[in-house]
PDB file of C-alpha atoms in Angstrom:
ATOM      1  CA  MET A  30      59.225 -88.711 125.197  1.00 46.00           C
ATOM      2  CA  ASN A  31      57.558 -91.842 126.456  1.00 59.00           C
ATOM      3  CA  GLY A  32      59.279 -95.144 127.179  1.00 68.00           C
ATOM      4  CA  SER A  33      58.455 -96.622 123.775  1.00 75.00           C
ATOM      5  CA  SER A  34      59.852 -93.596 121.926  1.00 90.00           C
ATOM      6  CA  ASP A  35      62.989 -93.676 124.083  1.00 93.00           C
ATOM      7  CA  LEU A  36      63.524 -97.351 123.242  1.00 95.00           C
ATOM      8  CA  GLN A  37      63.007 -96.745 119.512  1.00 95.00           C
ATOM      9  CA  LYS A  38      65.506 -93.876 119.606  1.00 96.00           C
ATOM     10  CA  ARG A  39      68.007 -96.081 121.461  1.00 97.00           C
ATOM     11  CA  ARG A  40      67.532 -98.852 118.888  1.00 98.00           C
ATOM     12  CA  GLN A  41      68.207 -96.400 116.067  1.00 98.00           C
ATOM     13  CA  GLU A  42      71.417 -95.354 117.847  1.00 98.00           C
ATOM     14  CA  ILE A  43      72.424 -99.017 118.188  1.00 98.00           C
ATOM     15  CA  VAL A  44      71.882 -99.544 114.452  1.00 98.00           C
ATOM     16  CA  ILE A  45      73.976 -96.485 113.540  1.00 98.00           C
ATOM     17  CA  ASN A  46      76.683 -97.781 115.875  1.00 98.00           C
ATOM     18  CA  TYR A  47      76.415-101.175 114.125  1.00 98.00           C
ATOM     19  CA  PHE A  48      77.347 -99.540 110.802  1.00 98.00           C
ATOM     20  CA  ARG A  49      80.237 -97.638 112.393  1.00 97.00           C
ATOM     21  CA  MET A  50      81.553-100.863 113.898  1.00 96.00           C
ATOM     22  CA  VAL A  51      81.169-102.760 110.602  1.00 95.00           C
ATOM     23  CA  ASP A  52      83.077-100.020 108.761  1.00 95.00           C
ATOM     24  CA  ALA A  53      85.862-100.130 111.360  1.00 94.00           C
ATOM     25  CA  GLY A  54      86.014-103.938 111.230  1.00 91.00           C
ATOM     26  CA  ASN A  55      85.358-103.981 114.967  1.00 93.00           C
ATOM     27  CA  PRO A  56      84.727-107.587 116.079  1.00 92.00           C
ATOM     28  CA  ALA A  57      82.823-106.275 119.129  1.00 94.00           C
ATOM     29  CA  VAL A  58      79.882-105.686 116.770  1.00 95.00           C
ATOM     30  CA  ILE A  59      78.811-109.237 117.595  1.00 96.00           C
ATOM     31  CA  ASP A  60      78.077-108.097 121.171  1.00 97.00           C
ATOM     32  CA  ILE A  61      75.014-106.123 120.025  1.00 97.00           C
ATOM     33  CA  PHE A  62      73.325-109.319 118.786  1.00 98.00           C
ATOM     34  CA  THR A  63      71.294-111.843 120.764  1.00 98.00           C
ATOM     35  CA  ASP A  64      72.958-115.253 121.153  1.00 98.00           C
ATOM     36  CA  ASP A  65      70.469-116.790 118.703  1.00 98.00           C
ATOM     37  CA  ALA A  66      70.394-113.886 116.221  1.00 98.00           C
ATOM     38  CA  GLN A  67      69.677-114.556 112.551  1.00 98.00           C
ATOM     39  CA  MET A  68      71.287-112.789 109.612  1.00 95.00           C
ATOM     40  CA  PHE A  69      70.452-113.000 105.904  1.00 95.00           C
ATOM     41  CA  TYR A  70      72.754-111.861 103.089  1.00 94.00           C
ATOM     42  CA  PRO A  71      72.156-112.333  99.323  1.00 91.00           C
ATOM     43  CA  LYS A  72      74.107-115.123  97.608  1.00 86.00           C
ATOM     44  CA  PHE A  73      75.090-116.380 101.088  1.00 88.00           C
ATOM     45  CA  GLY A  74      71.828-117.214 102.802  1.00 90.00           C
ATOM     46  CA  PHE A  75      71.352-117.393 106.543  1.00 93.00           C
ATOM     47  CA  ALA A  76      73.676-117.366 109.530  1.00 93.00           C
ATOM     48  CA  VAL A  77      72.221-118.228 112.933  1.00 95.00           C
ATOM     49  CA  GLY A  78      73.946-117.379 116.191  1.00 96.00           C
ATOM     50  CA  LYS A  79      76.902-115.178 117.003  1.00 96.00           C
ATOM     51  CA  ALA A  80      79.516-117.719 115.861  1.00 93.00           C
ATOM     52  CA  GLN A  81      78.011-118.081 112.375  1.00 93.00           C
ATOM     53  CA  ILE A  82      77.449-114.319 112.019  1.00 94.00           C
ATOM     54  CA  GLY A  83      81.065-113.703 113.039  1.00 91.00           C
ATOM     55  CA  ALA A  84      82.299-116.291 110.547  1.00 90.00           C
ATOM     56  CA  PHE A  85      80.217-114.662 107.799  1.00 90.00           C
ATOM     57  CA  ALA A  86      81.720-111.256 108.617  1.00 89.00           C
ATOM     58  CA  GLN A  87      85.241-112.699 108.441  1.00 87.00           C
ATOM     59  CA  GLY A  88      84.416-114.315 105.104  1.00 87.00           C
ATOM     60  CA  LEU A  89      83.029-111.082 103.690  1.00 87.00           C
ATOM     61  CA  GLY A  90      86.159-109.317 104.921  1.00 85.00           C
ATOM     62  CA  ARG A  91      88.306-111.607 102.781  1.00 87.00           C
ATOM     63  CA  GLY A  92      86.835-109.919  99.684  1.00 89.00           C
ATOM     64  CA  ILE A  93      86.523-106.321 100.873  1.00 91.00           C
ATOM     65  CA  ALA A  94      89.598-104.276 101.816  1.00 93.00           C
ATOM     66  CA  SER A  95      87.623-101.221 102.930  1.00 94.00           C
ATOM     67  CA  LEU A  96      83.966-100.401 103.425  1.00 95.00           C
ATOM     68  CA  GLU A  97      82.253 -97.161 104.364  1.00 97.00           C
ATOM     69  CA  HIS A  98      78.544 -96.597 104.848  1.00 97.00           C
ATOM     70  CA  GLU A  99      77.395 -93.050 104.105  1.00 98.00           C
ATOM     71  CA  ILE A 100      75.714 -92.678 107.493  1.00 98.00           C
ATOM     72  CA  ASP A 101      74.794 -89.000 107.109  1.00 97.00           C
ATOM     73  CA  GLY A 102      72.607 -89.878 104.115  1.00 98.00           C
ATOM     74  CA  PHE A 103      70.729 -92.771 105.754  1.00 98.00           C
ATOM     75  CA  THR A 104      66.967 -93.001 105.822  1.00 98.00           C
ATOM     76  CA  VAL A 105      66.099 -94.614 109.160  1.00 98.00           C
ATOM     77  CA  LEU A 106      62.586 -95.789 109.982  1.00 97.00           C
ATOM     78  CA  SER A 107      61.425 -97.592 113.080  1.00 96.00           C
ATOM     79  CA  SER A 108      58.214 -99.238 114.143  1.00 96.00           C
ATOM     80  CA  GLY A 109      57.693-101.599 117.027  1.00 96.00           C
ATOM     81  CA  ASN A 110      60.686-103.919 117.294  1.00 97.00           C
ATOM     82  CA  TYR A 111      62.003-102.992 113.821  1.00 98.00           C
ATOM     83  CA  VAL A 112      64.527-100.482 112.527  1.00 98.00           C
ATOM     84  CA  ILE A 113      64.942-100.203 108.751  1.00 98.00           C
ATOM     85  CA  VAL A 114      67.880 -98.429 107.151  1.00 98.00           C
ATOM     86  CA  GLU A 115      68.215 -97.470 103.511  1.00 98.00           C
ATOM     87  CA  GLY A 116      71.490 -96.002 102.404  1.00 98.00           C
ATOM     88  CA  ALA A 117      74.629 -96.120 100.319  1.00 97.00           C
ATOM     89  CA  GLU A 118      78.047 -97.636 100.797  1.00 97.00           C
ATOM     90  CA  ASN A 119      81.391 -97.505  99.045  1.00 96.00           C
ATOM     91  CA  GLY A 120      84.731 -99.190  99.336  1.00 95.00           C
ATOM     92  CA  THR A 121      87.464-101.210  97.730  1.00 95.00           C
ATOM     93  CA  THR A 122      87.679-104.949  97.137  1.00 92.00           C
ATOM     94  CA  THR A 123      90.800-106.880  98.092  1.00 91.00           C
ATOM     95  CA  SER A 124      91.556-107.097  94.345  1.00 92.00           C
ATOM     96  CA  GLY A 125      91.735-103.276  94.241  1.00 94.00           C
ATOM     97  CA  VAL A 126      88.394-102.497  92.569  1.00 92.00           C
ATOM     98  CA  ASP A 127      86.643 -99.397  93.936  1.00 94.00           C
ATOM     99  CA  PHE A 128      82.881 -99.578  94.278  1.00 94.00           C
ATOM    100  CA  PRO A 129      80.342 -98.473  93.338  1.00 94.00           C
ATOM    101  CA  ASP A 130      81.154 -97.658  89.741  1.00 90.00           C
ATOM    102  CA  GLY A 131      77.911 -95.769  89.034  1.00 88.00           C
ATOM    103  CA  VAL A 132      77.383 -97.824  85.866  1.00 84.00           C
ATOM    104  CA  SER A 133      76.494-101.339  86.998  1.00 82.00           C
ATOM    105  CA  SER A 134      76.905-100.952  90.745  1.00 87.00           C
ATOM    106  CA  PHE A 135      75.395 -98.176  92.793  1.00 92.00           C
ATOM    107  CA  GLY A 136      76.232 -99.026  96.389  1.00 94.00           C
ATOM    108  CA  LEU A 137      72.635 -98.932  97.580  1.00 96.00           C
ATOM    109  CA  PHE A 138      71.381-101.208 100.336  1.00 97.00           C
ATOM    110  CA  CYS A 139      68.531-101.728 102.760  1.00 98.00           C
ATOM    111  CA  ASN A 140      68.835-103.505 106.110  1.00 98.00           C
ATOM    112  CA  VAL A 141      65.928-104.638 108.247  1.00 98.00           C
ATOM    113  CA  PHE A 142      66.768-105.087 111.925  1.00 98.00           C
ATOM    114  CA  GLU A 143      64.503-106.766 114.463  1.00 98.00           C
ATOM    115  CA  PHE A 144      65.230-106.136 118.124  1.00 98.00           C
ATOM    116  CA  GLU A 145      64.747-107.997 121.358  1.00 98.00           C
ATOM    117  CA  GLY A 146      65.167-105.307 123.989  1.00 97.00           C
ATOM    118  CA  GLU A 147      68.330-103.459 123.017  1.00 97.00           C
ATOM    119  CA  LEU A 148      69.921-106.364 121.136  1.00 98.00           C
ATOM    120  CA  ILE A 149      69.586-107.219 117.450  1.00 98.00           C
ATOM    121  CA  LYS A 150      67.635-110.457 117.073  1.00 98.00           C
ATOM    122  CA  ARG A 151      67.524-110.529 113.280  1.00 98.00           C
ATOM    123  CA  THR A 152      68.998-108.568 110.427  1.00 98.00           C
ATOM    124  CA  HIS A 153      68.271-109.082 106.766  1.00 98.00           C
ATOM    125  CA  ILE A 154      70.669-107.270 104.457  1.00 97.00           C
ATOM    126  CA  TYR A 155      69.488-106.440 100.950  1.00 97.00           C
ATOM    127  CA  VAL A 156      72.410-105.427  98.716  1.00 94.00           C
ATOM    128  CA  ASP A 157      73.953-106.494  95.432  1.00 89.00           C
ATOM    129  CA  PRO A 158      76.969-108.506  96.615  1.00 85.00           C
ATOM    130  CA  ASP A 159      78.700-108.119  93.228  1.00 85.00           C
ATOM    131  CA  PHE A 160      80.843-105.197  94.382  1.00 82.00           C
ATOM    132  CA  ALA A 161      83.427-105.601  91.594  1.00 80.00           C
ATOM    133  CA  ASN A 162      80.943-106.305  88.770  1.00 77.00           C
ATOM    134  CA  THR A 163      82.319-109.780  88.157  1.00 81.00           C
ATOM    135  CA  HIS A 164      78.955-111.463  87.673  1.00 75.00           C
ATOM    136  CA  ALA A 165      79.121-111.155  83.907  1.00 72.00           C
ATOM    137  CA  GLU A 166      75.605-112.406  83.114  1.00 71.00           C
ATOM    138  CA  GLY A 167      73.966-109.993  85.532  1.00 60.00           C
ATOM    139  CA  VAL A 168      76.019-107.049  84.311  1.00 61.00           C
ATOM    140  CA  ALA A 169      75.292-107.946  80.655  1.00 69.00           C
ATOM    141  CA  TRP A 170      71.555-108.225  81.394  1.00 69.00           C
ATOM    142  CA  GLY A 171      71.529-104.818  83.083  1.00 66.00           C
ATOM    143  CA  LYS A 172      73.425-103.239  80.194  1.00 73.00           C
ATOM    144  CA  SER A 173      71.060-104.747  77.614  1.00 73.00           C
ATOM    145  CA  VAL A 174      68.007-103.405  79.458  1.00 69.00           C
ATOM    146  CA  GLN A 175      69.623 -99.983  79.825  1.00 72.00           C
ATOM    147  CA  ASP A 176      70.343 -99.947  76.091  1.00 81.00           C
ATOM    148  CA  SER A 177      66.740-100.823  75.239  1.00 72.00           C
ATOM    149  CA  ILE A 178      65.414 -98.134  77.593  1.00 69.00           C
ATOM    150  CA  ALA A 179      67.753 -95.503  76.146  1.00 78.00           C
ATOM    151  CA  GLY A 180      65.738 -95.510  72.923  1.00 77.00           C
ATOM    152  CA  LEU A 181      62.454 -94.619  74.638  1.00 75.00           C
TER     153      LEU A 181
END
């Protein structure tokens, strides 16, 4: 392996470790980010810097009692300074709702990580944040489209 391939492999390992740390609720996850890192999450927006990313994680934790990423099933791609992960997650909200339900929520996500050396400089998380299917309009829209497709 050449130096570039070694670095890409190391970055992939860092990303897998990121998911393990997130699942464990390990606050040390913030240590694998640059000081000025940027994070995006749907319905939240952007957090910039370790303090804001940490505060976001604490806020998300107020609604999720447990979270597990299905690491063995990940698709991991890397190119240049980027590592992209597509996968599935499951868990339980603090109100006791298990997710995904396989009807309106499917637990699929995609994260795009940008690196600076061996630290995460940017991560954009693409997931439906409605873990408990409480966004009634969105769930109703999805059901109506599924019903119209069923007749095809």
